């Protein structure tokens, strides 16, 4: 049994997809993203976020790159892509807590000083 | 029974034509859809299907109940769509044979209606669907439909209906003569030019 939508009410206009599709020449335009589904909680969409602008080297002097590390620079570039330029309240709060714990321990001259100042 | 043929039943109100049609359906082993536009009472054993039911339900009913009492919508547009969908479904279904009996068939195929999905059934012959039309007056039904019925069962008619039958080439005088003395609810069968003796349910 083909070309019939068995789930349509008898008194309703037939959905034409099946009958007409058989006669049409389709032009394949590639796969399209599924619409309307939040089943993956938007994870797939998030994973397609472009990375931050600039080269990895541009992030070596980033305020949050406390070790002037190339690896951290790469992480920061990606994080910038997700979150923008990282001038976020949550970043300030997190790094502030980190610095507070350092200050309370009385460590000085540490390379971690002023980490998180944006 | 022999070869399947499209059939026409004609007769005035309460002549017994619909009652006979329902009994014929019950006696037949062929799955049958009875198009009951008047929503009149049918015999036991019929499965009611309406225009808001799905084709899947109709298909199931025909397979398992064999006799379907289809109750068309009151809305004319919905009825037109329903007929189109039913005819399409009947052609594409898996049934080897299926009967489509239309009561008050003139409502579906009135005189002069050039296009009706039902003509697809009568034009293509009896590949798998046998059509049966039930009308009060043969003049109400489109001539094309009448001409494609190889069997005509004539119940009691008005005088001008006999004139119409004569006009379309049927042995009207012989039919009228045979029925004139027959008991109530009698009918004659006209096939291949021959008129049977009166029969009764």
XYZ file of C-alpha atoms in Angstrom:
319
model
C 0.000 0.000 0.000
C 1.629 3.235 -1.056
C 0.795 6.855 -1.820
C -1.953 7.000 0.764
C -1.784 8.683 4.123
C -3.723 6.158 6.163
C -3.766 8.411 9.188
C -5.663 11.222 7.532
C -9.407 11.590 8.151
C -11.478 10.475 5.196
C -13.199 13.845 4.901
C -10.007 15.863 4.767
C -8.001 16.855 1.755
C -5.311 14.278 1.118
C -1.776 15.296 2.037
C -0.220 15.531 -1.366
C 3.356 14.737 -0.369
C 3.227 11.079 -1.342
C 1.356 11.257 -4.605
C 3.091 14.281 -6.006
C 6.532 13.316 -4.781
C 6.529 10.328 -7.049
C 6.263 12.568 -10.103
C 8.592 15.350 -9.120
C 12.255 15.552 -9.906
C 13.905 16.520 -6.694
C 17.077 18.588 -6.661
C 19.169 17.409 -3.790
C 20.396 20.417 -1.873
C 22.145 18.611 0.894
C 21.092 17.840 4.376
C 19.212 20.411 6.321
C 19.152 20.896 10.013
C 16.160 19.479 11.771
C 13.743 22.116 12.886
C 11.947 22.692 16.073
C 13.398 19.883 18.103
C 14.911 20.615 21.489
C 15.436 17.005 22.217
C 19.223 17.475 22.394
C 18.698 20.525 24.693
C 20.453 22.708 22.109
C 23.760 20.944 22.631
C 24.317 20.361 18.943
C 23.712 23.992 18.211
C 26.121 25.008 20.964
C 28.779 22.680 19.618
C 28.650 24.512 16.315
C 29.576 27.838 17.957
C 32.474 29.476 16.114
C 35.604 30.110 18.139
C 36.759 33.532 19.265
C 38.359 35.972 16.905
C 42.055 36.235 16.359
C 44.957 33.839 16.630
C 45.988 31.812 19.653
C 48.904 34.152 20.088
C 46.476 37.032 20.614
C 45.343 35.313 23.797
C 48.805 34.789 25.309
C 48.541 38.177 27.042
C 44.913 37.703 27.976
C 44.328 38.715 31.615
C 43.074 35.231 32.348
C 46.112 33.570 30.841
C 47.995 33.500 34.110
C 50.714 31.226 32.790
C 51.099 32.971 29.446
C 50.478 29.481 28.139
C 49.672 28.673 24.566
C 47.316 25.924 25.721
C 45.460 28.304 28.018
C 45.391 30.827 25.207
C 43.609 28.279 23.026
C 41.086 27.545 25.775
C 40.472 31.245 26.225
C 39.899 31.742 22.517
C 37.297 28.963 22.552
C 35.705 30.333 25.719
C 35.471 33.737 24.063
C 33.552 32.083 21.231
C 31.052 30.596 23.705
C 30.728 33.487 26.086
C 31.829 36.588 24.235
C 34.798 38.596 25.419
C 34.601 36.982 28.833
C 33.744 40.241 30.551
C 31.259 38.302 32.529
C 30.178 38.699 36.079
C 30.637 34.999 36.744
C 34.251 35.170 35.593
C 34.941 38.112 37.910
C 33.323 36.403 40.849
C 35.132 33.141 40.248
C 38.546 34.670 39.796
C 37.918 37.056 42.689
C 37.261 34.112 45.001
C 40.421 32.489 43.746
C 42.446 35.646 44.426
C 40.857 36.074 47.819
C 42.038 32.680 48.903
C 45.529 33.596 47.779
C 45.478 36.894 49.643
C 44.295 35.246 52.786
C 47.199 32.830 52.611
C 49.550 35.850 52.315
C 51.396 34.688 49.218
C 53.191 37.511 47.444
C 55.018 37.967 44.189
C 53.205 35.027 42.835
C 52.681 34.715 39.131
C 48.985 34.127 39.900
C 48.680 37.695 41.173
C 46.054 39.777 39.581
C 44.776 36.860 37.694
C 41.345 37.552 36.465
C 41.629 41.318 36.153
C 39.883 42.182 32.959
C -22.949 -15.330 -9.109
C -20.469 -15.413 -11.975
C -18.872 -12.347 -13.448
C -18.885 -9.168 -11.367
C -20.762 -6.307 -12.962
C -21.609 -2.742 -12.071
C -25.230 -2.624 -10.956
C -28.034 -0.091 -10.808
C -31.040 -0.419 -8.518
C -33.935 1.910 -9.248
C -37.296 2.286 -7.539
C -39.575 4.772 -5.848
C -39.446 5.402 -2.114
C -40.136 2.298 -0.039
C -40.035 0.004 -3.044
C -37.483 -2.201 -1.284
C -34.362 -1.313 -3.274
C -32.165 -0.269 -0.334
C -33.408 -3.120 1.825
C -32.446 -5.579 -0.900
C -29.071 -3.886 -1.342
C -28.327 -4.315 2.346
C -29.313 -7.982 2.239
C -27.183 -8.499 -0.867
C -24.246 -7.004 0.991
C -24.820 -9.296 3.934
C -25.041 -12.336 1.683
C -21.866 -11.448 -0.179
C -18.379 -12.417 0.937
C -16.843 -9.434 -0.835
C -15.841 -6.529 1.432
C -18.351 -3.757 0.846
C -18.521 -0.080 1.616
C -22.118 1.110 1.824
C -22.227 4.858 1.195
C -25.167 5.811 3.420
C -25.816 9.449 2.662
C -29.229 9.425 4.355
C -27.699 7.909 7.498
C -30.520 5.436 7.543
C -30.590 2.352 9.687
C -28.711 -0.629 8.374
C -28.683 -4.320 9.241
C -26.682 -5.765 12.105
C -23.078 -6.496 11.435
C -22.173 -3.281 9.658
C -19.332 -1.241 11.051
C -20.040 2.479 11.178
C -17.357 4.730 9.729
C -17.623 8.506 9.412
C -15.713 11.128 7.485
C -13.745 12.037 10.579
C -12.400 8.500 10.867
C -9.089 7.713 9.245
C -8.467 5.623 6.167
C -6.648 3.203 8.439
C -9.827 2.650 10.413
C -11.807 2.201 7.212
C -9.243 -0.288 5.938
C -9.397 -2.225 9.195
C -13.192 -2.225 9.150
C -13.361 -3.567 5.601
C -10.836 -6.279 6.396
C -12.380 -7.436 9.642
C -16.056 -6.523 9.460
C -16.436 -6.856 5.670
C -19.479 -4.569 5.745
C -18.895 -0.877 6.320
C -21.690 1.597 6.840
C -20.032 4.828 5.716
C -21.824 7.933 7.018
C -20.826 10.931 4.890
C -20.590 14.418 6.306
C -23.456 16.892 6.012
C -20.966 19.365 4.596
C -20.951 19.141 0.815
C -17.306 20.065 0.396
C -16.259 17.462 2.914
C -18.410 14.895 1.109
C -16.644 15.651 -2.178
C -13.260 15.257 -0.544
C -14.414 12.075 1.151
C -15.520 10.498 -2.142
C -12.201 11.365 -3.743
C -10.259 9.844 -0.854
C -12.420 6.730 -0.739
C -12.083 6.051 -4.464
C -8.333 6.623 -4.301
C -8.074 4.325 -1.317
C -10.202 1.572 -2.894
C -8.004 1.506 -5.984
C -4.793 1.415 -3.992
C -5.958 -0.972 -1.303
C -4.801 -4.568 -1.102
C -8.250 -5.984 -1.732
C -8.597 -8.213 -4.774
C -12.286 -7.374 -4.899
C -14.309 -4.739 -3.124
C -17.841 -3.438 -3.625
C -18.821 0.205 -3.400
C -22.573 0.599 -2.944
C -23.902 4.146 -3.089
C -27.372 4.816 -1.757
C -29.008 7.927 -3.265
C -26.186 7.796 -5.771
C -27.544 10.873 -7.595
C -26.098 12.936 -4.732
C -22.638 11.791 -5.781
C -23.127 11.419 -9.528
C -26.066 13.672 -10.458
C -27.218 14.090 -14.008
C -24.728 16.235 -15.875
C -21.864 15.946 -13.422
C -19.021 15.605 -15.860
C -16.328 14.856 -13.361
C -16.697 12.539 -10.460
C -14.079 10.246 -9.005
C -16.737 7.521 -9.164
C -16.447 7.498 -12.968
C -12.935 6.251 -12.506
C -14.478 3.113 -11.074
C -17.009 2.625 -13.825
C -14.678 3.602 -16.675
C -11.864 1.291 -15.698
C -14.197 -1.624 -15.694
C -14.122 -4.193 -12.998
C -10.432 -4.436 -12.182
C -11.261 -4.734 -8.567
C -14.082 -2.408 -7.605
C -17.712 -3.158 -8.372
C -19.973 -0.131 -8.149
C -23.634 -0.317 -7.284
C -25.850 2.749 -7.596
C -29.176 3.048 -5.822
C -31.546 5.808 -6.958
C -35.235 6.579 -6.933
C -35.304 7.811 -10.475
C -32.893 6.825 -13.273
C -33.146 10.376 -14.619
C -31.419 11.666 -11.477
C -28.254 9.695 -12.134
C -25.769 10.776 -14.777
C -26.314 8.893 -18.033
C -22.701 7.765 -18.169
C -23.118 5.948 -14.866
C -26.370 4.333 -16.001
C -24.823 3.110 -19.249
C -21.927 1.500 -17.451
C -24.215 -0.664 -15.329
C -24.586 -4.061 -16.936
C -27.215 -5.153 -14.445
C -30.256 -3.042 -13.643
C -32.683 -4.136 -10.953
C -35.959 -2.328 -11.378
C -38.370 -2.010 -8.489
C -41.677 -0.149 -8.638
C -41.402 3.089 -10.669
C -43.462 6.106 -11.693
C -44.826 6.326 -15.212
C -42.409 9.011 -16.307
C -39.485 6.901 -15.044
C -40.567 4.183 -17.486
C -40.572 6.810 -20.225
C -37.025 7.717 -19.311
C -35.967 4.064 -19.375
C -37.459 3.747 -22.833
C -35.592 6.885 -23.853
C -32.275 5.351 -22.939
C -32.975 2.162 -24.782
C -34.236 -0.188 -22.112
C -37.278 -2.500 -22.608
C -39.457 -0.260 -20.443
C -42.812 -1.645 -21.561
C -41.824 -5.212 -20.763
C -40.485 -4.150 -17.371
C -43.653 -2.242 -16.536
C -45.860 -5.083 -17.664
C -44.044 -7.660 -15.540
C -44.056 -5.502 -12.448
C -47.624 -4.312 -12.716
C -49.097 -7.544 -11.314
C -46.224 -8.469 -9.033
C -46.477 -8.271 -5.232
C -45.097 -5.356 -3.275
C -41.278 -5.142 -3.068
C -40.856 -7.193 -6.233
C -38.219 -6.349 -8.801
C -37.043 -7.507 -12.196
C -33.458 -7.878 -13.311
C -32.426 -6.508 -16.664
C -29.177 -7.834 -18.093
C -27.915 -8.185 -21.673
C -31.273 -6.957 -22.958
C -33.289 -9.661 -21.180
C -35.858 -8.969 -18.466
C -36.234 -11.573 -15.748
C -39.498 -12.629 -14.171
C -40.430 -10.696 -11.029
C -38.486 -11.662 -7.956
C -39.004 -10.857 -4.324
C -36.795 -10.677 -1.282
